Coordinates of C-alpha atoms and ligand atoms in Angstrom, one line a residue:
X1 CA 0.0 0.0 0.0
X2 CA 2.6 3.0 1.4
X3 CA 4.5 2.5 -2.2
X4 CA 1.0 2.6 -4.2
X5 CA 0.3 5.7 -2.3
X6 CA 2.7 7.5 -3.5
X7 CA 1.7 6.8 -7.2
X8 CA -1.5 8.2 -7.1
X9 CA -2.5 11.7 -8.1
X10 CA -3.1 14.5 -5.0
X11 CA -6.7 14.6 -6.4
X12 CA -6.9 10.8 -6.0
X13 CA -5.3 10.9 -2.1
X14 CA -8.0 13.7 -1.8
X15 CA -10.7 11.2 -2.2
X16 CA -8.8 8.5 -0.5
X17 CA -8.6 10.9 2.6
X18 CA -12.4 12.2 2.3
X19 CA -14.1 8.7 1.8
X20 CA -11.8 7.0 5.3
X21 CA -10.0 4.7 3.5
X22 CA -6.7 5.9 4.5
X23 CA -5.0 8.6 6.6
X24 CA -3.0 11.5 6.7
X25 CA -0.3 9.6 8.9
X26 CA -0.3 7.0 6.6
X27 CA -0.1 8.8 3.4
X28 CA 2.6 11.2 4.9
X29 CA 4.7 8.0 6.2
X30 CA 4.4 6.5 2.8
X31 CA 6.4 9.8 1.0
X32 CA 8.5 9.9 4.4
X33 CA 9.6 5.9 3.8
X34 CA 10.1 6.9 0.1
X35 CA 12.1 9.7 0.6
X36 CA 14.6 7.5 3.2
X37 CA 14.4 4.8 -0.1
X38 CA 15.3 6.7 -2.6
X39 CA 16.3 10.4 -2.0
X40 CA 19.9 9.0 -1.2
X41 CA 20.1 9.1 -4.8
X42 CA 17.8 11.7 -6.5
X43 CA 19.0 14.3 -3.7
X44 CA 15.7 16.0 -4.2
X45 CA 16.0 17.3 -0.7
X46 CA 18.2 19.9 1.7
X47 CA 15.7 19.3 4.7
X48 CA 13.5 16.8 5.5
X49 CA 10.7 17.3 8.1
X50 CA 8.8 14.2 9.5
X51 CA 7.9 15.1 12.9
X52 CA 6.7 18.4 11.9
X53 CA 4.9 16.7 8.6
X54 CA 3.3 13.9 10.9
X55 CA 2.1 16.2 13.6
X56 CA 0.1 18.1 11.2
X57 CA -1.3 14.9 9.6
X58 CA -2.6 13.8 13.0
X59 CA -3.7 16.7 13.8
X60 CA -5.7 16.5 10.8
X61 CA -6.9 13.1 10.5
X62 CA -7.9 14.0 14.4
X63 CA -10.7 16.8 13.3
X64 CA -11.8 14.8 9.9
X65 CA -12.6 12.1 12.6
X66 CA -14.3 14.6 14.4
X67 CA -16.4 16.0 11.6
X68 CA -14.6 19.3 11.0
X69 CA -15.0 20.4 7.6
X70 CA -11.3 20.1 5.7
X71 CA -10.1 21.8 2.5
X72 CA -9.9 19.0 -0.2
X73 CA -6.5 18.7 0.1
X74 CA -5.9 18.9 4.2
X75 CA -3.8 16.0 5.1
X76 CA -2.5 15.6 0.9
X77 CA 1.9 16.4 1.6
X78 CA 3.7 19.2 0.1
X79 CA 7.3 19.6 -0.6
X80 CA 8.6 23.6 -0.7
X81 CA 11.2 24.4 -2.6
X82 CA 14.1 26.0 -0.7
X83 CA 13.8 29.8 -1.6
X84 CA 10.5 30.1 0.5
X85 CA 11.1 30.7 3.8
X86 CA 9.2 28.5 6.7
X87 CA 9.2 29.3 10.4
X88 CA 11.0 27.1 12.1
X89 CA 12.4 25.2 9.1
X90 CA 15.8 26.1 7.8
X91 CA 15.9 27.9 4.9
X92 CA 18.9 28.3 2.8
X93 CA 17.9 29.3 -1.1
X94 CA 20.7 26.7 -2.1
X95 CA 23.3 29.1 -0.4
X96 CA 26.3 29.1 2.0
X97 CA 25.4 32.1 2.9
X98 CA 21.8 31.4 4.4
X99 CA 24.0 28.2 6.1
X100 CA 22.1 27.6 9.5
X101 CA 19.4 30.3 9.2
X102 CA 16.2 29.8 11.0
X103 CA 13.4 31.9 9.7
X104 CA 10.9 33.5 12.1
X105 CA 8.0 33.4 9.6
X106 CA 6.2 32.0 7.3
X107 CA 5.8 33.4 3.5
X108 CA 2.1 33.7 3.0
X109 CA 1.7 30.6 0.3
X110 CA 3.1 28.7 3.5
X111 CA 0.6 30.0 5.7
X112 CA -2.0 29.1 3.3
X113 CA -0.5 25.8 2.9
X114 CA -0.6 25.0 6.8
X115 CA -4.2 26.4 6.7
X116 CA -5.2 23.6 4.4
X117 CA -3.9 21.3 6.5
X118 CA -1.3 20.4 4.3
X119 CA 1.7 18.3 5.8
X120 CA 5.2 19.9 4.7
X121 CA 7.6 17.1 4.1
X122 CA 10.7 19.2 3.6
X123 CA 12.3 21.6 1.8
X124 CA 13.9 20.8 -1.8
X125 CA 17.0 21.8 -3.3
X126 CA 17.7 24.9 -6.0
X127 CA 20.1 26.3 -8.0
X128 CA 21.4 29.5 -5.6
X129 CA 18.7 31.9 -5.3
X130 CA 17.0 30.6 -7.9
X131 CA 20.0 31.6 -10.4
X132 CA 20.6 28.6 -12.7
X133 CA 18.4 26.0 -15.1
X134 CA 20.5 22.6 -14.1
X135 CA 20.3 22.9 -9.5
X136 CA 24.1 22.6 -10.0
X137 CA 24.4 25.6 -8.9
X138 CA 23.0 24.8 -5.1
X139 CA 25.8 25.3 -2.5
X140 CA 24.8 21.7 -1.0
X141 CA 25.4 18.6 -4.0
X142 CA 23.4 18.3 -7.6
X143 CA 20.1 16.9 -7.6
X144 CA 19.6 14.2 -10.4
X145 CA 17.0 13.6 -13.0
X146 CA 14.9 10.7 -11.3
X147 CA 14.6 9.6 -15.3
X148 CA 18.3 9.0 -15.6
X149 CA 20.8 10.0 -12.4
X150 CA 23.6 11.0 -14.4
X151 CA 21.6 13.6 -16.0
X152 CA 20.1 17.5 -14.8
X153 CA 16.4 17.4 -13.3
X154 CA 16.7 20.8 -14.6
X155 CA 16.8 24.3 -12.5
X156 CA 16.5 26.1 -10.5
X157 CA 13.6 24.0 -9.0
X158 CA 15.4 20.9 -10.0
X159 CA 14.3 19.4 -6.4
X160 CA 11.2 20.4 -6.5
X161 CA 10.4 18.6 -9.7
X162 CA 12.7 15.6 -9.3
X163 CA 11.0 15.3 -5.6
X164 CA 7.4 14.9 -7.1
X165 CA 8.8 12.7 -10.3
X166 CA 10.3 10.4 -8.5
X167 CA 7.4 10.2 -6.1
X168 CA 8.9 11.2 -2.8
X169 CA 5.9 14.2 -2.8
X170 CA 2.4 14.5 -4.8
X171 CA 2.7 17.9 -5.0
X172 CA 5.5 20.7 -4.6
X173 CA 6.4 24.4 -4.7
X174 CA 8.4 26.5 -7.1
X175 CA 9.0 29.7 -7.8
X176 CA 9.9 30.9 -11.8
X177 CA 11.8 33.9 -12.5
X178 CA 12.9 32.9 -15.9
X179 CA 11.7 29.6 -16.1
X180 CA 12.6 27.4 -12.9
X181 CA 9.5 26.4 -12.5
X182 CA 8.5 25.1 -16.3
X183 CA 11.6 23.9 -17.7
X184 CA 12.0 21.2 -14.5
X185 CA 9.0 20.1 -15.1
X186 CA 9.7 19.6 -18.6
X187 CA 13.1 17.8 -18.4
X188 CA 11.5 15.6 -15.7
X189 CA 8.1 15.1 -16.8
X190 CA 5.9 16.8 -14.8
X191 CA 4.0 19.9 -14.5
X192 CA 4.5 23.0 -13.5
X193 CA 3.0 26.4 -13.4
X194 CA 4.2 29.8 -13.5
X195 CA 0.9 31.7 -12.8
X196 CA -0.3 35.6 -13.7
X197 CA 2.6 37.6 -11.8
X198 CA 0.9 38.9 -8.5
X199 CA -1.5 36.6 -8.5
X200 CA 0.3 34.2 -5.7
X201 CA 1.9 36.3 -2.7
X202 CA 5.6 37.0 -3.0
X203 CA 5.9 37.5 0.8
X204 CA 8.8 35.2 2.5
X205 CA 10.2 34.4 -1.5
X206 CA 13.6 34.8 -1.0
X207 CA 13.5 37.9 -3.6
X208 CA 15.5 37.1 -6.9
X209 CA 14.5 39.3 -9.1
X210 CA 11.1 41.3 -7.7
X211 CA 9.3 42.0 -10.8
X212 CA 10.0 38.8 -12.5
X213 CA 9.6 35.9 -9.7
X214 CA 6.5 33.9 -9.4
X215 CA 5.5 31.0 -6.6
X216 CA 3.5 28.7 -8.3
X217 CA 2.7 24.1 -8.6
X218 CA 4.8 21.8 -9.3
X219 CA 2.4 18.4 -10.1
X220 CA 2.1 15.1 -11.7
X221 CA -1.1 16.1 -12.8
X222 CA -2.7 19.7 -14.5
X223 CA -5.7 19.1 -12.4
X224 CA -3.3 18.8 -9.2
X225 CA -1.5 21.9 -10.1
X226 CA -4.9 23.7 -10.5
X227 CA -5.9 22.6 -7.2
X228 CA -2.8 23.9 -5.7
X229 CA -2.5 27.0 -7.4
X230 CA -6.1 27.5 -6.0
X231 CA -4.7 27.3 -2.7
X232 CA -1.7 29.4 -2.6
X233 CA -3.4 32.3 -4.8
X234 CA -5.0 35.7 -3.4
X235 CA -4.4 38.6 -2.7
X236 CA -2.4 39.1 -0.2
X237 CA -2.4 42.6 1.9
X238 CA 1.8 42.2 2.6
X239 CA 2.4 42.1 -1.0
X240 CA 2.8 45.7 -2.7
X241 CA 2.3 43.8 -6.1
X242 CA -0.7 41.1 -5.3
X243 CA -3.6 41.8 -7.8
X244 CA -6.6 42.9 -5.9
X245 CA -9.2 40.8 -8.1
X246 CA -9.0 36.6 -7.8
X247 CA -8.4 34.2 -10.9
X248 CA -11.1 32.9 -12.7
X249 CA -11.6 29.5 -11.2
X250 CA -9.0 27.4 -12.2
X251 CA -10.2 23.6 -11.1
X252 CA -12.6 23.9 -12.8
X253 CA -11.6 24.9 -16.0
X254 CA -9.1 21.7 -15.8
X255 CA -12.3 20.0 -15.1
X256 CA -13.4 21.3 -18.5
X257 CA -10.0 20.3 -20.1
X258 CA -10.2 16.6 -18.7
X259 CA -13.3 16.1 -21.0
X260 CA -10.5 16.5 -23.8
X261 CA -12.8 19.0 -25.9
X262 CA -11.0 22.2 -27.3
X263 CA -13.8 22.8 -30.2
X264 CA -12.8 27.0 -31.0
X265 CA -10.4 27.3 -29.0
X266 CA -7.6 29.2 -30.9
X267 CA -4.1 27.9 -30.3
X268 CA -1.1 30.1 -31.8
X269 CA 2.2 28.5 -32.6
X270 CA 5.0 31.0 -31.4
X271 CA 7.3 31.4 -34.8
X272 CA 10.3 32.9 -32.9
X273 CA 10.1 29.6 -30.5
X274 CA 10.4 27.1 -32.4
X275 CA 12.6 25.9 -35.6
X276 CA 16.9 26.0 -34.9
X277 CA 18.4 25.8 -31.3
X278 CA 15.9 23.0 -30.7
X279 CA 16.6 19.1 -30.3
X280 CA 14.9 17.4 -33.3
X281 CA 13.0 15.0 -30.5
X282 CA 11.8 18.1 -28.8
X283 CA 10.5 19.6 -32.0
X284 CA 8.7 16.1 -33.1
X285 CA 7.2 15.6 -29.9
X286 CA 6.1 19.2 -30.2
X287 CA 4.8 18.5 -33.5
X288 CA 2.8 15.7 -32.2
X289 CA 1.3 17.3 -29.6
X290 CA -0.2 19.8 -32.0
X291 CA -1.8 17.0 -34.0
X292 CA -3.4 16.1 -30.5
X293 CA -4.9 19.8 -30.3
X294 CA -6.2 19.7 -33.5
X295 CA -7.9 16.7 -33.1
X296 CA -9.6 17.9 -29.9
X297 CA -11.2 20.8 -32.0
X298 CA -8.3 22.9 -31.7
X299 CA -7.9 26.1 -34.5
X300 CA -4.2 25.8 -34.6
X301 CA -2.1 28.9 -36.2
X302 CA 0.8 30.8 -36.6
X303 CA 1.5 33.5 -34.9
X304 CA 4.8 35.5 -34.6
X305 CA 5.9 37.6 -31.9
X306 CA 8.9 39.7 -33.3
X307 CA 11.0 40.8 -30.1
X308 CA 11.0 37.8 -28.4
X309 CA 14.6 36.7 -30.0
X310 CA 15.3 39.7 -27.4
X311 CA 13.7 38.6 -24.7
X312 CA 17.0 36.5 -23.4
X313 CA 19.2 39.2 -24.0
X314 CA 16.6 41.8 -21.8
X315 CA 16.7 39.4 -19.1
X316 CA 20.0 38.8 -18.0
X317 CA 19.9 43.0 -17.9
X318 CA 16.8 43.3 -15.9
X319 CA 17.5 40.1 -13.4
X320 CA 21.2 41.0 -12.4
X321 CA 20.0 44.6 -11.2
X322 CA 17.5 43.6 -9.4
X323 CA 19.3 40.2 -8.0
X324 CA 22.7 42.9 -7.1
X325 CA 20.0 45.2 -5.1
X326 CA 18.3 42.2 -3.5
X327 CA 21.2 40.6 -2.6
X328 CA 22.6 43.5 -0.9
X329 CA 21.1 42.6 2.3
X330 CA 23.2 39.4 3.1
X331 CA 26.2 41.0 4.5
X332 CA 27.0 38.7 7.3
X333 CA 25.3 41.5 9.8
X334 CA 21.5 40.0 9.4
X335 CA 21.3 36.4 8.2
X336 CA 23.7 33.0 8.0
X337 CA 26.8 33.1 8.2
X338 CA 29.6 35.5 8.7
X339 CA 33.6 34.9 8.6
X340 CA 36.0 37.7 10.1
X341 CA 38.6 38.4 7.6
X342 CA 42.2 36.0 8.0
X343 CA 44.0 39.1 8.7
X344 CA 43.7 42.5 10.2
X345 CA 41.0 44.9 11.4
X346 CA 37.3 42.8 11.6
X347 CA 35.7 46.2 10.6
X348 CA 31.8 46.3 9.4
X349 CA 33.2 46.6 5.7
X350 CA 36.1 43.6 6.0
X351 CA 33.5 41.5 7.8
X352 CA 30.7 42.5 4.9
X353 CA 33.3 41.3 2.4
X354 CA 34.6 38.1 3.7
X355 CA 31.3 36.4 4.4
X356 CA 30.2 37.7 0.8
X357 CA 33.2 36.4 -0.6
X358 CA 33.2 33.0 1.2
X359 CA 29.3 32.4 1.5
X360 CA 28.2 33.4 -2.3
X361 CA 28.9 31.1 -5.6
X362 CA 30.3 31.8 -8.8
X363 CA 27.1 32.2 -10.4
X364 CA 25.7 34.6 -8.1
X365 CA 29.2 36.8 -8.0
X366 CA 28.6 36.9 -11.7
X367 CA 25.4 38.4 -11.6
X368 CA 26.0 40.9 -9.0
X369 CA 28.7 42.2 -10.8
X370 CA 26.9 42.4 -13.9
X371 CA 23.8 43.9 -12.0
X372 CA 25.5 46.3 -10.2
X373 CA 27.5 47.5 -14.2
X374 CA 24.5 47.5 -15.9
X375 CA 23.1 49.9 -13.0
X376 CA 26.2 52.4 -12.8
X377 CA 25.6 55.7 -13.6
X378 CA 27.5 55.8 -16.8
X379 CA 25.7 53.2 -18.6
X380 CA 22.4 52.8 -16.8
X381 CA 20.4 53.8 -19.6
X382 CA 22.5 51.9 -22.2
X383 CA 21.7 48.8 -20.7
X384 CA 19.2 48.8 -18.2
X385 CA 17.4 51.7 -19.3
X386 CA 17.5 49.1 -22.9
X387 CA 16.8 46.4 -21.2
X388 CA 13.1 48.0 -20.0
X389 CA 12.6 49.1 -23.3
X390 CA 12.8 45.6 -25.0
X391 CA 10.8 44.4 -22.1
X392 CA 8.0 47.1 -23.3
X393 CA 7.5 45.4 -26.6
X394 CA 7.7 41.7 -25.7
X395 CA 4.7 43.4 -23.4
X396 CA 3.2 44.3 -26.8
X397 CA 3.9 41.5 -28.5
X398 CA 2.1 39.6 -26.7
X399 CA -1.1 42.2 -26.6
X400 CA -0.7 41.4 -30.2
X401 CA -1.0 37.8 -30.1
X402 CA -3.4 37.5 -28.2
X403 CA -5.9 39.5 -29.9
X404 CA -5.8 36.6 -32.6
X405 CA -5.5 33.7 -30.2
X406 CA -6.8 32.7 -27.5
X407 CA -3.5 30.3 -26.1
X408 CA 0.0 30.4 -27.4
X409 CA 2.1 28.0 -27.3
X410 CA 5.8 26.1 -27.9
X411 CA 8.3 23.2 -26.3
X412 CA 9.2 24.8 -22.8
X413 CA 12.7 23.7 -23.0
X414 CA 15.1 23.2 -26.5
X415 CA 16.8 20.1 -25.4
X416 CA 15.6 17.3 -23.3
X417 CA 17.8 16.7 -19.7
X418 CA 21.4 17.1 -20.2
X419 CA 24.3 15.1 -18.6
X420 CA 25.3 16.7 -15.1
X421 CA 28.2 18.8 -15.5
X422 CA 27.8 19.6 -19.1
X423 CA 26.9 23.1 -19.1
X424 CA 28.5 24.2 -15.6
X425 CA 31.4 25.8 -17.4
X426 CA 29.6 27.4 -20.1
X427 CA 27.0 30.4 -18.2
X428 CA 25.8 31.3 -21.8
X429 CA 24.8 27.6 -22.7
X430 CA 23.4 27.6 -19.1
X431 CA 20.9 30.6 -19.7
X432 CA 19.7 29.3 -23.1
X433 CA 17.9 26.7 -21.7
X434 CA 15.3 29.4 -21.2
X435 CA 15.3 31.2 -24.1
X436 CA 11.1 29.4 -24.4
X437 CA 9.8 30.6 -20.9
X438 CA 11.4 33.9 -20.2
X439 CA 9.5 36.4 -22.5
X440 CA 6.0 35.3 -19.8
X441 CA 8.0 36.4 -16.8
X442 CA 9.0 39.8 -18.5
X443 CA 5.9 40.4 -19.4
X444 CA 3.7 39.0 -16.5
X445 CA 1.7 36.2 -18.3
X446 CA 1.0 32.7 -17.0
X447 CA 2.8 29.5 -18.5
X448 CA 2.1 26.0 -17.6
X449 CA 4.6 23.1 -18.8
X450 CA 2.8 19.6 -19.1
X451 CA 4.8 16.0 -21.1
X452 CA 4.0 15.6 -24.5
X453 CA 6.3 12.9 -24.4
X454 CA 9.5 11.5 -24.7
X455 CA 12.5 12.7 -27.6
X456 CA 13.8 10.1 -29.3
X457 CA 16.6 9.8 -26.7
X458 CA 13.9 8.3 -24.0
X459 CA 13.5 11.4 -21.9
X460 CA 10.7 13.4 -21.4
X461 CA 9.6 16.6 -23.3
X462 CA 7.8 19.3 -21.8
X463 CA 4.6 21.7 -24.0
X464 CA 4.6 25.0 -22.8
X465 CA 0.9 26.8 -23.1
X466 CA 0.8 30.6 -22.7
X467 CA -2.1 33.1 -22.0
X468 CA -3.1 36.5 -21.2
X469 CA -2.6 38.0 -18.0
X470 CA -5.3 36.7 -15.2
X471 CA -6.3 34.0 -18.3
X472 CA -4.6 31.0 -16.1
X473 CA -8.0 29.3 -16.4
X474 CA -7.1 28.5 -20.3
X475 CA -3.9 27.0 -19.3
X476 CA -5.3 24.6 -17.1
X477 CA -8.0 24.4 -19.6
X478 CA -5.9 23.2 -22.9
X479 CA -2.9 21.9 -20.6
X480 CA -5.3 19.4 -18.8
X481 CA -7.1 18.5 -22.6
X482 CA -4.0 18.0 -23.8
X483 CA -2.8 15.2 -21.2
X484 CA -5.7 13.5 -21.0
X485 CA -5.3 12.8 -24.6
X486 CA -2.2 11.9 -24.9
X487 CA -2.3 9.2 -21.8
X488 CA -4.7 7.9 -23.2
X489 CA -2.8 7.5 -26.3
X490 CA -0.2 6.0 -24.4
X491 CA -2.1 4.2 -22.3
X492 CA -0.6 5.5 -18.4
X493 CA 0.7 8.4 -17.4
X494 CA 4.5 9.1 -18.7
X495 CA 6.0 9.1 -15.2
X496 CA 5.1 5.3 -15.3
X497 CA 7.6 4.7 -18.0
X498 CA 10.3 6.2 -15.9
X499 CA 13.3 3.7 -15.0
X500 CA 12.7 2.2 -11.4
X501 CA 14.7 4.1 -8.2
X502 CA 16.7 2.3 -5.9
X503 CA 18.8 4.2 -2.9
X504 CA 21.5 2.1 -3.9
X505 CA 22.0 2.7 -7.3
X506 CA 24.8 5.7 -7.3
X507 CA 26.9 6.9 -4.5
X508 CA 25.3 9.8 -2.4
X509 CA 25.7 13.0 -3.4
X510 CA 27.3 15.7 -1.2
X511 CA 24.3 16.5 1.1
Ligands
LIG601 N1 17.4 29.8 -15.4 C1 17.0 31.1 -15.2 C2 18.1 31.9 -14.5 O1 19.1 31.4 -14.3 C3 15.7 31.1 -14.5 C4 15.8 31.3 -13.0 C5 14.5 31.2 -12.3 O2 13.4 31.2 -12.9 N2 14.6 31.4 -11.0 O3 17.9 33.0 -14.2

C-alpha cells in the first residue's frame, strides 16, 4: 500500500482521505519511507521534516474524525522548494550564505498551505537563489533527474520537480523567475505552473528578481497543479504587487480540459520559439502534440511575436540589477553566516566582504557584478534603461498575439535533460535553456509546462501553453485537454515509464 500511495495523483489521495479509507499519517509515512528509499540518490532534498509533517497529519486526521470540515487537500503532503522561507524550518535558497538560518516566519503561500492542513515534508534543493536551469548551482550537491541520475532534473527548481517525479511528494512548490519552474518540469516530466505575476503572494520568496519571480505548482497532474495553485493564490495585503481581483476559477476549468474538448479554441504557434536551437525529438514531440490539439477541435495557427529573439538578452539585464540590489542585504550582519577576515582589522566593511566572498557562488558573484554594471551611472540607460525598453514590446507583443489567439504555445525547454556537469562551465549555454519561458516572466503572463512525451533519446519533453494576464484558467483548460489525450494514447501516465529508483543505485551526493 505505502509504495502505491505515493503513485496516485493529490486529487486521487483527496478522495482516499475524504471517503476514510486511509489517513493523513499514513499517506505522509508513505512519501516519508520513500524519501529514506530513494532520496539518497535523487537528492531531491536539503531538509527533510517528518515530525513536523506527521504532527500536522494527525492533527488533521484528528478533526476529519471529528467531523470538521477540511479543504480538499488537508492532510494531501507538500514539498517547498528551498527559496520560501518556513518558520521554524531552515531555509537556505541553495546558499552558504543562508547556512544555518532559522526563519521567524512563514511566507504567506506557507501559511495558506498549513491552513489547508497540508503536511510539509521538507524543503527541496535549487540552483542558488534561484540563479541557474540545471540545480548545480546549489551550495549543498546536484540533484539528479529521477529519469536518468547521471543527467540534470533541470533548475532552478530541479528538487522540487525531481522530488514529485520520483514520487517522494504528490505535489510541490516552485517559484519561476525565468523559467525554474516550467523547464524542470519539462526535463522531468511533470507539470509546473508559473501563474499571472501577483496573482500568488511574494511574501517570504527569498526575492531574486522582484518584478520577474513567481511562486506557483509543481504536479504530476494539471488538475493537481490547479488545485494547488487555488490554494496558494489571493491577494495578499503584505504584498505591494498582489492583484486585488482573484483568478477565474481554475479547477474547474481543468475540469473542463479533462473532457479532452477544445472545439474553438484558438491555439497560436510562437514562430520565434520554435525551428533551430531546438533538439529534433523536442521539436517532433512538439509537432505531435499539435496533432493532439487539432484533433480535440483545436484552431491551430501561426503567430509571430517579433521581439521575443530579445527577450533573453533583456533578461540577463533586468534580473542582475535587481538580483545585485536584492542581494545586498546578506552581508553577514542580518542572516547566515559570517567569517572575520584572515587578517587585520574585523571592521563592518572587512566582515561584509569576507562572508560575501566566502558564503556566495560563482554564479551569483557573476550576476551581482553584472547587476550592479548594468546599473552604474554611466551606462544605466545603455543597458538597463534598454533592457526596460525591449521588455515594453515583448509586453506588446504579446497584446498582439493575443488578440488573434486565444492560447499560445511552444516546447518549454530546446533540449531534453542534459548530462550533469555539461553546461557548468559554459553560463551562456546555461541561460539558453530558457530562451522558451522567459519572455511570460518579462511580461507578467501565466505559462504551464505539461509532457508531450519523450525525444527520441527516452527522456521526457515538456509543452509550454501561454495566455493573457489573469487568463490561467485557459492554461489549465488546454494543458489538462492536452494530457488527458495523450495518456490515453499511451495508455498511463508518462511518469510510469520512468526507469525504477533504488537508494542504492549511485553513491550519495554531497548533502
Ligand atoms: N534559469 C533562469 C536563470 O538562471 C531562471 C531562473 C528562475 O526562474 N529562477 O535566471
Amino acid at each position: 500500500m505505502g509504495d502505491d500511495l505515493t503513485r496516485r495523483s493529490a486529487a486521487d489521495l483527496a478522495g482516499l482521505l475524504a471517503a476514510g479509507e486511509v489517513t493523513s499519517v499514513e499517506l505522509t509515512q508513505a512519501h516519508l519511507d520513500r524519501i529514506a528509499a530513494v532520496d539518497g540518490a535523487v537528492h531531491a532534498y536539503l531538509h527533510v521534516s517528518p515530525d513536523e509533517a506527521l504532527a500536522t497529519a494527525r492533527v488533521v486526521d484528528a478533526r476529519r474524525t471529528a467531523g470538521d470540515e477540511l479543504h480538499p487537500l488537508a492532510g494531501v503532503p507538500i514539498a517547498v522548494k528551498d527559496v520560501v522561507v518556513t518558520e521554524g524550518m531552515p531555509t537556505t535558497a541553495g546558499s552558504k550564505i543562508l547556512e544555518g538560518w532559522v526563519p521567524p516566519y512563514d511566507a504567506t503561500l506557507v501559511t495558506r498551505i498549513k491552513a489547508a492542513g497540508m503536511p510539509i515534508l521538507g524543503k527541496t534543493n535549487m540552483d542558488e537563489f534561484a540563479m541557474g536551469s540545471s540545480t548545480e548551482h546549489s551550495a549543498y550537491g546536484n540533484t539528479h533527474n529521477p529519469w536518468d541520475l547521471d543527467r540534470i532534473p533541470g533548475g532552478s527548481g530541479g528538487g522540487s520537480a525531481a522530488a514529485v517525479g520520483a514520487f517522494e511528494a504528490p505535489l510541490a512548490i516552485g517559484t519561476d523567475t525565468g523559467g525554474s519552474i516550467r523547464q524542470p518540469a519539462a526535463v522531468t516530466g511533470t507539470v509546473g505552473v508559473k501563474p499571472t505575476y501577483g496573482s500568488v503572494s511574494r511574501y517570504g520568496l527569498i526575492a531574486l528578481a522582484s518584478s520577474l519571480d513567481q511562486a506557483g505548482p509543481v504536479t504530476r497532474t494539471v488538475l493537481d497543479a490547479a488545485l494547488l495553485h487555488e490554494v496558494i493564490g489571493g491577494h495578499d495585503p503584505r504584498d505591494a504587487t498582489s492583484l486585488p481581483e482573484a483568478l477565474p476559477p481554475l479547477v474547474a476549468a481543468a475540469r473542463q480540459g479533462l473532457t479532452g474538448d477544445l472545439s474553438g479554441v484558438r491555439v497560436g504557434v510562437v514562430t520565434e520559439l520554435s525551428g533551430d536551437g531546438y533538439q529534433p525529438g523536442v521539436r517532433a514531440s512538439f509537432e505531435a502534440a499539435l496533432d493532439v490539439l487539432r484533433g480535440a477541435g483545436a484552431q491551430i495557427s501561426e503567430v509571430s511575436c517579433p521581439h521575443f529573439g530579445h527577450a533573453l538578452a533583456a533578461y540577463y539585464l533586468i534580473l542582475p540589477s535587481e538580483a545585485s540590489s536584492n542581494l545586498a542585504k546578506f552581508d553577514g550582519m542580518r542572516y547566515g553566516l559570517r567569517v572575520l577576515p584572515q587578517d587585520g582589522p574585523a571592521t563592518a566593511e572587512r566582515v561584509m566582504a569576507a562572508t560575501r566572498g566566502a558564503g556566495f557562488g560563482d554564479e551569483v558573484k557573476r550576476r551581482i557584478i553584472l547587476g550592479t554594471y548594468a546599473l552604474s551611472a554611466g551606462y544605466y540607460d545603455a543597458y538597463y534603461g534598454s533592457a526596460q525598453k525591449v521588455r515594453t514590446l515583448i509586453q506588446r507583443d504579446f497584446a498582439a498575439a493575443f488578440e488573434q489567439v486565444d492560447v499560445l504555445v511552444s516546447p518549454t525547454a530546446p533540449t531534453t535533460a542534459f548530462k550533469l556537469g555539461e553546461k557548468l562551465d559554459d553560463p551562456l549555454a546555461m541561460y539558453l535553456n530558457d530562451v522558451a519561458t522567459i519572455p511570460a516572466n518579462l511580461a507578467g503572463v501565466p505559462g504551464l509546462s505539461v509532457p508531450s512525451g519523450l525525444s527520441d533519446d527516452g527522456l521526457p519533453v515538456g509543452f509550454q501553453v501561454l495566455a493573457p494576464a489573469r487568463a490561467d484558467d485557459r492554461l489549465y483548460r488546454v494543458g489538462a485537454a492536452l494530457e488527458t489525450l495523450l495518456e490515453a494514447s499511451w495508455g498511463a501516465p508518462l511518469l510510469s515509464r520512468a526507469p525504477e529508483l533504488s537508494g542504492s543505485t549511485t553513491e550519495g551526493s554531497a548533502r
